[in-house]
PDB file of C-alpha atoms in Angstrom:
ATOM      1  CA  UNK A   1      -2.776 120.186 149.704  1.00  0.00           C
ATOM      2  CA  UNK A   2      -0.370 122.688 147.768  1.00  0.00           C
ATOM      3  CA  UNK A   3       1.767 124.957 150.405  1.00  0.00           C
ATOM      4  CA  UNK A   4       1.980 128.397 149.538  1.00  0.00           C
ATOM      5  CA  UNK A   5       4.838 130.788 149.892  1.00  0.00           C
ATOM      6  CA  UNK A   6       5.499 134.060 148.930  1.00  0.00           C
ATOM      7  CA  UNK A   7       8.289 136.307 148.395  1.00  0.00           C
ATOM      8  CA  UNK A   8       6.888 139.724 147.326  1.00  0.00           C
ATOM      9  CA  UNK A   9       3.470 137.743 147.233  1.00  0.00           C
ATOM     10  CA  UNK A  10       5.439 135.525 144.850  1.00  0.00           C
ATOM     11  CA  UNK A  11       4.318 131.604 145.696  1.00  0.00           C
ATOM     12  CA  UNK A  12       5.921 127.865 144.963  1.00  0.00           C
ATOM     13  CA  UNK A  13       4.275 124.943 146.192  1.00  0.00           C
ATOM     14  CA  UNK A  14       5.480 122.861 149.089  1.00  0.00           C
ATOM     15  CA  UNK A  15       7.340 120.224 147.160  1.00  0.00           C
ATOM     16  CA  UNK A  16      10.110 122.510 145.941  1.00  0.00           C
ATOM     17  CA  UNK A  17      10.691 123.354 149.811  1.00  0.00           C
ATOM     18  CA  UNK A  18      14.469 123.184 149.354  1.00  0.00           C
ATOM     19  CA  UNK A  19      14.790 125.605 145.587  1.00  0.00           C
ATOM     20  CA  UNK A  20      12.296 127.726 147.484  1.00  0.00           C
ATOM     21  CA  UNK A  21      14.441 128.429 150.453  1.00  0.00           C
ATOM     22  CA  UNK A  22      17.348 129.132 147.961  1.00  0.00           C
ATOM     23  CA  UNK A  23      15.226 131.335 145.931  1.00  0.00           C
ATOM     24  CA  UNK A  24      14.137 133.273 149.178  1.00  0.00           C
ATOM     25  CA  UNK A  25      17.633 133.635 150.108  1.00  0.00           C
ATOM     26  CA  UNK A  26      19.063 134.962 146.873  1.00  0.00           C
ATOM     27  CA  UNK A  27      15.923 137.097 147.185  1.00  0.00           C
ATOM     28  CA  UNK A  28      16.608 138.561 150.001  1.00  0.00           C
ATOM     29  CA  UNK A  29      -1.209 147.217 168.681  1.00  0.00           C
ATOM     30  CA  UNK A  30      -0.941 149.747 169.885  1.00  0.00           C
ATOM     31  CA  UNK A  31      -2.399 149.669 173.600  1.00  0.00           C
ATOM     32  CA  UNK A  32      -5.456 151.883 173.432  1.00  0.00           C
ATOM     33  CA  UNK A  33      -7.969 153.373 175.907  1.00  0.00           C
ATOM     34  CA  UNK A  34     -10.993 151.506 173.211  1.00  0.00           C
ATOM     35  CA  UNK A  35     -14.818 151.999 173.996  1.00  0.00           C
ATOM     36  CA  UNK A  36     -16.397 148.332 175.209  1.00  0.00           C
ATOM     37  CA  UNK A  37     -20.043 147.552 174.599  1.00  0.00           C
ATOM     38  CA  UNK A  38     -20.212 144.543 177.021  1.00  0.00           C
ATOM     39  CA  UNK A  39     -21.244 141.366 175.642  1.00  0.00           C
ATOM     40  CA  UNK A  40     -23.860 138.863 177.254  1.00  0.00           C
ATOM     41  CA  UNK A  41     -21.648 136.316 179.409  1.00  0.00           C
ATOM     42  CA  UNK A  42     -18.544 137.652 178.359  1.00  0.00           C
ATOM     43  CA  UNK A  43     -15.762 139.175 180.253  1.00  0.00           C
ATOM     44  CA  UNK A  44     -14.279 142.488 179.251  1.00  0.00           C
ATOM     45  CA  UNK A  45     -11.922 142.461 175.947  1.00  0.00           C
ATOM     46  CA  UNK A  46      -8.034 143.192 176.253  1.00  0.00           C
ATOM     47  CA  UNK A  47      -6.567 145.359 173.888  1.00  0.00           C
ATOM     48  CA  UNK A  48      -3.655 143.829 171.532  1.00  0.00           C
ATOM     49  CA  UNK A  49      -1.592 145.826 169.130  1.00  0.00           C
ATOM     50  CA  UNK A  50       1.501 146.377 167.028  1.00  0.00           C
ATOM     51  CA  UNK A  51       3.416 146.971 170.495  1.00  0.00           C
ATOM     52  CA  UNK A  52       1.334 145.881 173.580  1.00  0.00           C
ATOM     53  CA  UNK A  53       2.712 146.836 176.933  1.00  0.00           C
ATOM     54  CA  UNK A  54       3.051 143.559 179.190  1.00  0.00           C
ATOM     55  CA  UNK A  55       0.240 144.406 181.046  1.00  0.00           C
ATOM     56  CA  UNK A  56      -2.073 143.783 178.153  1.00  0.00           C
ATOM     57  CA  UNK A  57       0.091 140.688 177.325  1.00  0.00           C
ATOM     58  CA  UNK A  58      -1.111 140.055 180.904  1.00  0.00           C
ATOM     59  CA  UNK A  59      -4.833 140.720 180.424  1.00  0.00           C
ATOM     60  CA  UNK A  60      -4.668 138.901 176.774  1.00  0.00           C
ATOM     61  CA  UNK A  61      -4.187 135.931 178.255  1.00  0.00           C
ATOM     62  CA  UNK A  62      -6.689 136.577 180.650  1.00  0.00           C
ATOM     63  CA  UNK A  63      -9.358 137.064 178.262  1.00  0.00           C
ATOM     64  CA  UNK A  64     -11.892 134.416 177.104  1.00  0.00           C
ATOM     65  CA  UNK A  65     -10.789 131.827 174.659  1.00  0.00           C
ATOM     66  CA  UNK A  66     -10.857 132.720 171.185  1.00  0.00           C
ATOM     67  CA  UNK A  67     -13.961 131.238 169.337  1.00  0.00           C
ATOM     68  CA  UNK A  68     -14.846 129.244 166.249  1.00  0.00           C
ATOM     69  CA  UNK A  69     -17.750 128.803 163.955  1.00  0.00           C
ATOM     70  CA  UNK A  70     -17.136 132.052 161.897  1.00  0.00           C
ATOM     71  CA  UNK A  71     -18.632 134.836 161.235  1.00  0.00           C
ATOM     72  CA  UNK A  72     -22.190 133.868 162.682  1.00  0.00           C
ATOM     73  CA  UNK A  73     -20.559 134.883 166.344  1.00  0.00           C
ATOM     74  CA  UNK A  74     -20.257 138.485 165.715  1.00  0.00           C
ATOM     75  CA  UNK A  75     -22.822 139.951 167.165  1.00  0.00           C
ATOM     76  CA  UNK A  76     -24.596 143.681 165.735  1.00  0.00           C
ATOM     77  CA  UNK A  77     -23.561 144.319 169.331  1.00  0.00           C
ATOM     78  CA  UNK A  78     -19.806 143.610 168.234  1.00  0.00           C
ATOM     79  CA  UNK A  79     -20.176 145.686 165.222  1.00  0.00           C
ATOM     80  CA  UNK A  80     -21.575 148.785 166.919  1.00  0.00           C
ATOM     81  CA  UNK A  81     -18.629 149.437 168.633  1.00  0.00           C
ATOM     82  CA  UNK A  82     -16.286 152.478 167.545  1.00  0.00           C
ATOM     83  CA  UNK A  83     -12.792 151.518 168.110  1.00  0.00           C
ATOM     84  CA  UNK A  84     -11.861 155.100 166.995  1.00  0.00           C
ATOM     85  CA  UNK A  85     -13.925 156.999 169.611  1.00  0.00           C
ATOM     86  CA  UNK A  86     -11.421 158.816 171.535  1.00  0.00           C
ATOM     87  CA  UNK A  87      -8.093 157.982 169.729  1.00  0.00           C
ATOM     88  CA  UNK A  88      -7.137 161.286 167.985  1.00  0.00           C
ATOM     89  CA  UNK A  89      -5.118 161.195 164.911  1.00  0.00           C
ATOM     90  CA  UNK A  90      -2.088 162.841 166.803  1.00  0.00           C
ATOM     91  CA  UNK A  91       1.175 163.635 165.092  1.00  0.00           C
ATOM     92  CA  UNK A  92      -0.742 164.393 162.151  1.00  0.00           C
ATOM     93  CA  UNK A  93      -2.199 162.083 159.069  1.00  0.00           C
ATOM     94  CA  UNK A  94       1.086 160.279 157.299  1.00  0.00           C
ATOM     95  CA  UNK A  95       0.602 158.594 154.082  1.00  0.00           C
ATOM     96  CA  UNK A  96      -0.463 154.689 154.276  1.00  0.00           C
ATOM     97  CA  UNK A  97       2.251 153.436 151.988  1.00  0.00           C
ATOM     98  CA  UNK A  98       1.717 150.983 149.032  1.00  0.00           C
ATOM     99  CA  UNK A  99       2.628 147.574 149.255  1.00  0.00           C
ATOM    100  CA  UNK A 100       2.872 144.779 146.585  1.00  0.00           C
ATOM    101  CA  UNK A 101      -0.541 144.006 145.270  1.00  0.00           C
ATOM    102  CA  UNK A 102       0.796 140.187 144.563  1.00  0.00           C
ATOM    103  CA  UNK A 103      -0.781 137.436 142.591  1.00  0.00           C
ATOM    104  CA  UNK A 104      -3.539 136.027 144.352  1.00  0.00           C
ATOM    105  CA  UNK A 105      -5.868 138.943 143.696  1.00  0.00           C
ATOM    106  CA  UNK A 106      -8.996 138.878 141.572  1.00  0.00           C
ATOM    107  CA  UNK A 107     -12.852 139.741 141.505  1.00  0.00           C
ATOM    108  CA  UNK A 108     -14.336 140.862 144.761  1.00  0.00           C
ATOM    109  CA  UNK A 109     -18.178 140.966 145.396  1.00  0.00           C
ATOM    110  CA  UNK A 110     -19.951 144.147 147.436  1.00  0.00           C
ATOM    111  CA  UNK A 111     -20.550 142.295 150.673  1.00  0.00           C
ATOM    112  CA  UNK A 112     -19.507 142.937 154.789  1.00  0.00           C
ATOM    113  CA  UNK A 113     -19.581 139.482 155.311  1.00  0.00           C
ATOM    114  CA  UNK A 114     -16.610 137.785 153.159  1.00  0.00           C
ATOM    115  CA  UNK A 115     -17.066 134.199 154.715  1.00  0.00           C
ATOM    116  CA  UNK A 116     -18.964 132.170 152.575  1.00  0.00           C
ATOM    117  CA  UNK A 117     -19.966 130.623 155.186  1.00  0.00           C
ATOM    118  CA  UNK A 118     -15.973 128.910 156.345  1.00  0.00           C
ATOM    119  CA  UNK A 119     -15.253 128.392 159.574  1.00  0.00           C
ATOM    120  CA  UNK A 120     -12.506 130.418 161.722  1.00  0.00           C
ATOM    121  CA  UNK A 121     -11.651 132.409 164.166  1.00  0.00           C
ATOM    122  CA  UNK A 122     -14.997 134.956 164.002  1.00  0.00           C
ATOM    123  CA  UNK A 123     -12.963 138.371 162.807  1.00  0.00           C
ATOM    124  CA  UNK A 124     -14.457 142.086 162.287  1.00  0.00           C
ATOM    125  CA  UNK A 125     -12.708 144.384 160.635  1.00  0.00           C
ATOM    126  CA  UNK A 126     -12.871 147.828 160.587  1.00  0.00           C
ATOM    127  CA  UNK A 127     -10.794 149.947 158.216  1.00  0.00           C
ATOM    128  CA  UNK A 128     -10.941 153.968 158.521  1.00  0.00           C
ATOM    129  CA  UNK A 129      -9.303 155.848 155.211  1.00  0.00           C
ATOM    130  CA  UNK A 130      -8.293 159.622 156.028  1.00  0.00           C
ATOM    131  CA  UNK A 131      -6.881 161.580 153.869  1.00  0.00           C
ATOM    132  CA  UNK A 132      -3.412 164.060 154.732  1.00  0.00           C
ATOM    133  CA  UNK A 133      -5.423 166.351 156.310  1.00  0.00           C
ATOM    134  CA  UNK A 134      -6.836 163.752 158.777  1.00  0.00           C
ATOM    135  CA  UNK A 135     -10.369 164.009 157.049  1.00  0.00           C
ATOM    136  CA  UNK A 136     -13.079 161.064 156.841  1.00  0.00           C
ATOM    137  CA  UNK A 137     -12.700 159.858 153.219  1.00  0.00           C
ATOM    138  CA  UNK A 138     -16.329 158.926 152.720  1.00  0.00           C
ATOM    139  CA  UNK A 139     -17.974 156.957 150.086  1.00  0.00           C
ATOM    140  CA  UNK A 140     -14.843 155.001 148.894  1.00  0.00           C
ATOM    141  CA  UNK A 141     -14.327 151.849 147.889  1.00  0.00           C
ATOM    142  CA  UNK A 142     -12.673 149.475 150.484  1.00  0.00           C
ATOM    143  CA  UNK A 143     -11.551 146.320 148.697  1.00  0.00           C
ATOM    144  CA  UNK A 144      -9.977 143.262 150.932  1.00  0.00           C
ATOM    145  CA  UNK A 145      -8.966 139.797 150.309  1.00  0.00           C
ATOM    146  CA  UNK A 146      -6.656 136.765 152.462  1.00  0.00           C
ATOM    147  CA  UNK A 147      -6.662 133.255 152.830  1.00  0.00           C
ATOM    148  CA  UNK A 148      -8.308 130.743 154.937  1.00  0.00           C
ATOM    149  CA  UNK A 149      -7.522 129.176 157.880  1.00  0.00           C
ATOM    150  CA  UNK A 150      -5.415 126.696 155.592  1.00  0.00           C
ATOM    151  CA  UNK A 151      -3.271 129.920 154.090  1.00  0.00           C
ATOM    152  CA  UNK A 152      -4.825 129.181 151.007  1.00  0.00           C
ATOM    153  CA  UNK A 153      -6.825 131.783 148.874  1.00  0.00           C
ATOM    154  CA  UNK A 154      -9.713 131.421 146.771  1.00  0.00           C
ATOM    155  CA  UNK A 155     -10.712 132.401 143.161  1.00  0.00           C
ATOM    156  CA  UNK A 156      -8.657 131.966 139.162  1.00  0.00           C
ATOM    157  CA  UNK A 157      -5.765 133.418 140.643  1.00  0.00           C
ATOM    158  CA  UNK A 158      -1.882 132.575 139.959  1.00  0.00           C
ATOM    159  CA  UNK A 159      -2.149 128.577 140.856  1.00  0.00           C
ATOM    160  CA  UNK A 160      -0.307 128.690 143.969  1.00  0.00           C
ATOM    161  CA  UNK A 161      -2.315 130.705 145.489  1.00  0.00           C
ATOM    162  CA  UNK A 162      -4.824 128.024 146.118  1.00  0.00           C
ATOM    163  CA  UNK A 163      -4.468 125.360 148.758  1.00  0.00           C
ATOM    164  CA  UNK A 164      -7.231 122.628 147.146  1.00  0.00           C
ATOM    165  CA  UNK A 165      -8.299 122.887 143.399  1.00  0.00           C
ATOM    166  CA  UNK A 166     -11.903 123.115 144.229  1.00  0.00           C
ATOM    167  CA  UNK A 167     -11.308 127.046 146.167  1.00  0.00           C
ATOM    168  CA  UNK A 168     -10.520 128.302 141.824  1.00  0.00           C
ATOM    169  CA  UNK A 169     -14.216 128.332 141.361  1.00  0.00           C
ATOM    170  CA  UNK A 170     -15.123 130.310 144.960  1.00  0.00           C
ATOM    171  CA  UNK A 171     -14.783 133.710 146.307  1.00  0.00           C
ATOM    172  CA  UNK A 172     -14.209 133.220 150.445  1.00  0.00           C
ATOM    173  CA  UNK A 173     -12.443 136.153 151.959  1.00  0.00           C
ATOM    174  CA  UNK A 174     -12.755 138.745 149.428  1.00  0.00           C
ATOM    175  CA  UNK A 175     -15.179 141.283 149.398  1.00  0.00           C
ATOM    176  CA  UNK A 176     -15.512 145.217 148.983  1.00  0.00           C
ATOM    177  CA  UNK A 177     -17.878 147.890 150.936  1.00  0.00           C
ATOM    178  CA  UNK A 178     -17.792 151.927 151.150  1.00  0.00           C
ATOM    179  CA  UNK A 179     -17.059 154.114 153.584  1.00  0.00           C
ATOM    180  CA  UNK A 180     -19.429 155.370 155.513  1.00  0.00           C
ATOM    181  CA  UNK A 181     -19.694 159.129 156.376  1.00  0.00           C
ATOM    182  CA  UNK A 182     -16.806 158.747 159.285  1.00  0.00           C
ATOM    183  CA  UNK A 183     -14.763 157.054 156.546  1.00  0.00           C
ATOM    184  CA  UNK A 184     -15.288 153.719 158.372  1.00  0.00           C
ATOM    185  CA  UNK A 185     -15.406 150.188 156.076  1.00  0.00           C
ATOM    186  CA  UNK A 186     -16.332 147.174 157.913  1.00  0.00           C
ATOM    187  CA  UNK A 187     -16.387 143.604 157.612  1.00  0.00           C
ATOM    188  CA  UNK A 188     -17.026 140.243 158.758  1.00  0.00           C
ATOM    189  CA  UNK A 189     -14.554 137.243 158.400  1.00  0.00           C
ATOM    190  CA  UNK A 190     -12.561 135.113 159.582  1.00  0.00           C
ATOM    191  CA  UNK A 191      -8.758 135.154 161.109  1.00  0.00           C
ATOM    192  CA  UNK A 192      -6.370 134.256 158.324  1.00  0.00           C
ATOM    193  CA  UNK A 193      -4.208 131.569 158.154  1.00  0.00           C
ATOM    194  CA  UNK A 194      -0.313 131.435 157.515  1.00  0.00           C
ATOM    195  CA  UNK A 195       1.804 130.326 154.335  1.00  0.00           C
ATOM    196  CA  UNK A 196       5.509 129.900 154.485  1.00  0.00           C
ATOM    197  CA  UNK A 197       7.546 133.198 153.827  1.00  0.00           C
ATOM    198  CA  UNK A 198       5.068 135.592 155.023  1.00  0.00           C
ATOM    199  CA  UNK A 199       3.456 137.108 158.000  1.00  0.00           C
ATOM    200  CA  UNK A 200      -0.252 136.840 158.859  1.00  0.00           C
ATOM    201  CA  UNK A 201      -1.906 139.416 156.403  1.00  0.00           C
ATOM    202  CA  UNK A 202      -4.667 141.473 154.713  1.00  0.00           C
ATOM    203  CA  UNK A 203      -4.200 142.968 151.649  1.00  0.00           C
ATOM    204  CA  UNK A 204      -6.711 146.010 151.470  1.00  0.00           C
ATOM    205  CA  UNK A 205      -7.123 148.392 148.073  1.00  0.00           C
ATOM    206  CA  UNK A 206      -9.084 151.960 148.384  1.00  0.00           C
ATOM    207  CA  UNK A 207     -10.483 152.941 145.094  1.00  0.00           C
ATOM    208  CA  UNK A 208     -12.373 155.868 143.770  1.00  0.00           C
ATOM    209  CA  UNK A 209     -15.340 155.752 141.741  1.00  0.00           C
ATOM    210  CA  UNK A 210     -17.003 152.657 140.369  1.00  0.00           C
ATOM    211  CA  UNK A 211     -15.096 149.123 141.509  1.00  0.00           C
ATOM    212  CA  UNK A 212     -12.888 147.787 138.906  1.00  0.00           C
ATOM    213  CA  UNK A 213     -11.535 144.011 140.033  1.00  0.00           C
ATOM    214  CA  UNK A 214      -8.417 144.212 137.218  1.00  0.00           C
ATOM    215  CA  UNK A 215      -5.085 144.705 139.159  1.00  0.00           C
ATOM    216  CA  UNK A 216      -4.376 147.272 137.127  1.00  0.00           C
ATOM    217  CA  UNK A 217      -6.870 149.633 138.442  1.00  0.00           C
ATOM    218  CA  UNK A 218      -5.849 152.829 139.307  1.00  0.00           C
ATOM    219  CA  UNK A 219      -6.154 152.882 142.861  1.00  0.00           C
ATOM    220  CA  UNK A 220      -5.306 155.275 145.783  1.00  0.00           C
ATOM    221  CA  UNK A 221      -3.526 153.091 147.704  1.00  0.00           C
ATOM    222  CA  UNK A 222      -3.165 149.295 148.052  1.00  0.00           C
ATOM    223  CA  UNK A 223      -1.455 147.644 151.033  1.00  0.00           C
ATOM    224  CA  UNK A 224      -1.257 145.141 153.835  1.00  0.00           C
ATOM    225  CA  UNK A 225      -2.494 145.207 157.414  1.00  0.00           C
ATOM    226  CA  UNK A 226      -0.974 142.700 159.496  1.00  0.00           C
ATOM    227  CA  UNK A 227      -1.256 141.302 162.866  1.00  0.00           C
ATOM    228  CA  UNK A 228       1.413 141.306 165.870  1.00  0.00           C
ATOM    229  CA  UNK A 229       3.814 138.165 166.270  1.00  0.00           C
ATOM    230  CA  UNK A 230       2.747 137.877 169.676  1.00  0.00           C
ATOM    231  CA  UNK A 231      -1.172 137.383 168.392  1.00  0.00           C
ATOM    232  CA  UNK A 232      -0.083 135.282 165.794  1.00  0.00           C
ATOM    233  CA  UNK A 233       1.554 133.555 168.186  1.00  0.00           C
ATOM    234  CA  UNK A 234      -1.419 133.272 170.836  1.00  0.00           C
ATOM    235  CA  UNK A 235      -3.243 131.622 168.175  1.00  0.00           C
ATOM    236  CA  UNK A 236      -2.150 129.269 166.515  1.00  0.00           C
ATOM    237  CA  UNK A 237      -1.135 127.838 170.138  1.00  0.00           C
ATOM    238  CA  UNK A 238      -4.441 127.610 171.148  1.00  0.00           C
ATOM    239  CA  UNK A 239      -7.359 128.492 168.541  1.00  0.00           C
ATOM    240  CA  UNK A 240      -9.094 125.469 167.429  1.00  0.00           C
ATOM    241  CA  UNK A 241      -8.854 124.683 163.904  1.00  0.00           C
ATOM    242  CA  UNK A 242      -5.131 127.049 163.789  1.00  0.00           C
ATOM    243  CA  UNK A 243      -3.089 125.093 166.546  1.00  0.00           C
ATOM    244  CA  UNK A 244      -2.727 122.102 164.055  1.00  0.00           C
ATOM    245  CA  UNK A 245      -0.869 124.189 161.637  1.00  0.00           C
ATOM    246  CA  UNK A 246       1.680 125.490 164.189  1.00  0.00           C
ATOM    247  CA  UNK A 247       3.353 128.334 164.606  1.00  0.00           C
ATOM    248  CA  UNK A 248       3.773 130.311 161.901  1.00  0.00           C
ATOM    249  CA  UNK A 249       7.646 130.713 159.825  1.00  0.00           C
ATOM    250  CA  UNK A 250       7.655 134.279 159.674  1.00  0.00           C
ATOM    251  CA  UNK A 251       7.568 137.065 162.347  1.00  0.00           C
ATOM    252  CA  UNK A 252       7.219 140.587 161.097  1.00  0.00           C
ATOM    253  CA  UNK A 253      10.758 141.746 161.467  1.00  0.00           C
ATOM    254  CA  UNK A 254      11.809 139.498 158.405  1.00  0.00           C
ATOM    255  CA  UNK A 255       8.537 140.006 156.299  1.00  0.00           C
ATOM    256  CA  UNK A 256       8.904 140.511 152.493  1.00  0.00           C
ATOM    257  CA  UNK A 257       5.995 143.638 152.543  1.00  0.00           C
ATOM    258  CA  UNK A 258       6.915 145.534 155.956  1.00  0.00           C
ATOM    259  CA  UNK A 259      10.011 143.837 157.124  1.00  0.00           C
ATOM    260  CA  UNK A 260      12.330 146.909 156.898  1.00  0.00           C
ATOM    261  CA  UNK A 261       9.845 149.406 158.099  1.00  0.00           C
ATOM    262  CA  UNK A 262      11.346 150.912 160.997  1.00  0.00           C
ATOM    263  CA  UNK A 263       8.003 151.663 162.592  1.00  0.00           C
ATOM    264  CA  UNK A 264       5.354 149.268 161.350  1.00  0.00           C
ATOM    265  CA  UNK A 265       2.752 150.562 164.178  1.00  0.00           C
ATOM    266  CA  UNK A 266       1.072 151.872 160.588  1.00  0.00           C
ATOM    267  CA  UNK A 267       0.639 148.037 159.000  1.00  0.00           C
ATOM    268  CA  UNK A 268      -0.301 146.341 162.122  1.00  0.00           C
ATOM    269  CA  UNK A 269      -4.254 145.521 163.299  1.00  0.00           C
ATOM    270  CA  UNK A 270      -4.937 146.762 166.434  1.00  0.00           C
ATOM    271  CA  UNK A 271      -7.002 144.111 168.419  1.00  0.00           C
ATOM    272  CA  UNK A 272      -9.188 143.765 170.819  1.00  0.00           C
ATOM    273  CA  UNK A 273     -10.700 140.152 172.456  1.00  0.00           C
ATOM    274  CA  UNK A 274     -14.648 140.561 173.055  1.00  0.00           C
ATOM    275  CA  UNK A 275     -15.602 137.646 174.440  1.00  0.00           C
ATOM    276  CA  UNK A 276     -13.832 135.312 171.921  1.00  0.00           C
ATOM    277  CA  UNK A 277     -14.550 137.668 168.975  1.00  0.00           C
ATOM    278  CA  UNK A 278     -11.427 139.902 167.626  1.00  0.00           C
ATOM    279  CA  UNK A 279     -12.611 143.350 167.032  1.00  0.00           C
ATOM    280  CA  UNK A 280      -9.569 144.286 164.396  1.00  0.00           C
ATOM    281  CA  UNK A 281      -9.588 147.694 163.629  1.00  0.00           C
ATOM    282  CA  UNK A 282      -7.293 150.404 161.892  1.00  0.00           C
ATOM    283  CA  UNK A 283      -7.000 153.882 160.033  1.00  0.00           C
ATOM    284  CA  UNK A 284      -5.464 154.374 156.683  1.00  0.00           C
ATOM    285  CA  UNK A 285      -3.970 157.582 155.012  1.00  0.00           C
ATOM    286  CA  UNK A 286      -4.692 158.272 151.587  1.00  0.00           C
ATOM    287  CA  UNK A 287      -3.372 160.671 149.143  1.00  0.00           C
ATOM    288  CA  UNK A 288      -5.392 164.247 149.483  1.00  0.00           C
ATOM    289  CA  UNK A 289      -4.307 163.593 144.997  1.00  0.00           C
ATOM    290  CA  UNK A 290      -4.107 160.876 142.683  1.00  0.00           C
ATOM    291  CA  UNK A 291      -1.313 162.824 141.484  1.00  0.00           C
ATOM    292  CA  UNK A 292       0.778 162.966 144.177  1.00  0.00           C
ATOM    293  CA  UNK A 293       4.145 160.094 144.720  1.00  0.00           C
ATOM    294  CA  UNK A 294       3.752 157.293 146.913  1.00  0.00           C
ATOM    295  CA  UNK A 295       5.910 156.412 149.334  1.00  0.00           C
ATOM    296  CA  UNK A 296       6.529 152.780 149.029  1.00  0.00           C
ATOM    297  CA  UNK A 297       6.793 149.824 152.182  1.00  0.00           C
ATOM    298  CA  UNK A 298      10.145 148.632 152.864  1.00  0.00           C
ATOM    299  CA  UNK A 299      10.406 144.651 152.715  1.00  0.00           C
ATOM    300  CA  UNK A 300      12.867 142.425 153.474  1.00  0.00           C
ATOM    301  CA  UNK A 301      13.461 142.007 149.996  1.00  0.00           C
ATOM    302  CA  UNK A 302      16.682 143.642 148.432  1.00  0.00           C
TER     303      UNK A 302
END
């Protein structure tokens, strides 16, 4: 199985470990008060973020295992809940800003459910795009793509982005839906896996309009949304099917995408644990015009 590793989403496989490392080096959530819809059986969820107090460190490891199986777990129950009721937009709407598109994207087909059926930890997402004025963006398009549970991504992408030669000709994890009138996407998946030189990530697109899959689109804003070391870290500890890979290499502070963000509350999931089911959930900021700059993430990269 090729290892991946990316430097601004750049990748080598596993067997130049030692150039790679080189080349790297010359290179160089939020705890919320979230609405609950019970689920049958399960105890209440705990609410993980980009910077969890320790008493939902506490009640995270409290909570009920994290599952397998996918996405047939999540429940219409699980995807009725609003993880936004409640949690004003306060301090205002700040841009979202763009991130490295890298090399493993490619064609993504209209779907919620992005699985194709892998197994994983079962993972909904929900991604809210605003624009400056804090208004619902409605009716655009919401593209996202990551890897498996391997760290390996699928489709005719740069070649070290896959992790077995069979995942060129497949499409898992990648998908694209609209906004609803609240400006809310959502999807089903999976919890991603880790490849050397990165942290555990989504890369998300918004576009406009009709979908176009090149990566030259024009787009509104394309970026990561990443999860918090000590999930990560929770994880692939104990989730079956992610312990055997061990602990991922990279913790956020030394990321190529958001390394250098001071504040990187903006790039990071916030979670919550329903019953073995992570509810990951977060809102974007778009430009109000195409027109206008983009601020751009600071990475560890020089």
């Amino acid at each position: 199985m090729t290892q991946l590793h990316s430097s601004s989403e750049t990748l080598v496989p596993a067997a130049c470990t030692t150039s790679r490392r080189s080349w790297l080096r010359q290179s160089a959530a939020l705890l919320g008060a979230l609405p609950f819809m019970p689920l049958p059986g399960r105890a209440a969820p705990a609410a993980i973020g980009a910077a969890a107090a320790p008493a939902a460190a506490s009640a995270a490891k409290a909570a009920a295992p994290w599952l397998s199986g996918g996405t047939a777990a999540i429940t219409a129950a699980v995807r009725s809940i609003n993880p936004f009721a409640g949690a004003g937009l306060a301090g205002g709407c700040r841009l979202t800003c763009e991130a490295t598109i890298g090399p493993c994207h490619t064609l993504s087909p209209e779907r919620m459910d992005v699985s194709d059926g892998w197994n994983g930890l079962p993972l909904h997402m929900q991604i809210r795009v605003v624009n400056e004025r804090c208004e619902p963006v409605a009716g655009t398009i919401v593209e996202i793509w990551h890897t498996n549970h391997t760290g390996g991504y699928s489709g005719q992408i740069h070649r070290m982005c896959n992790n077995d030669a069979a995942d060129v000709n497949k499409q898992f994890f990648r998908g694209y839906q609209r906004t609803d009138g609240n400006g809310v996407a959502r999807f089903d998946s999976c919890y991603p896996g880790w490849y050397r030189g990165r942290a555990v990530h989504v890369h998300f697109r918004i576009l406009q309009g009709s979908y176009d899959p090149a990566d030259s689109a024009a787009s509104w804003l394309t970026s990561q949304l990443l999860f918090s070391d000590a999930l990560n870290s929770e994880i692939f500890a104990q989730a079956p099917l992610y312990k055997d890979k061990g602990q991922p290499d990279t913790r956020l502070d030394v990321d190529n995408v958001v390394g250098q963000e001071p504040d990187k509350t903006p790039y990071v999931f916030d979670v919550q644990n329903l019953g073995g089911v992570m509810l990951a959930s977060k809102t974007v900021v778009v430009r109000s015009d195409s027109a206008d700059k983009l601020c751009q993430v600071k990475g560890s990269m020089p």
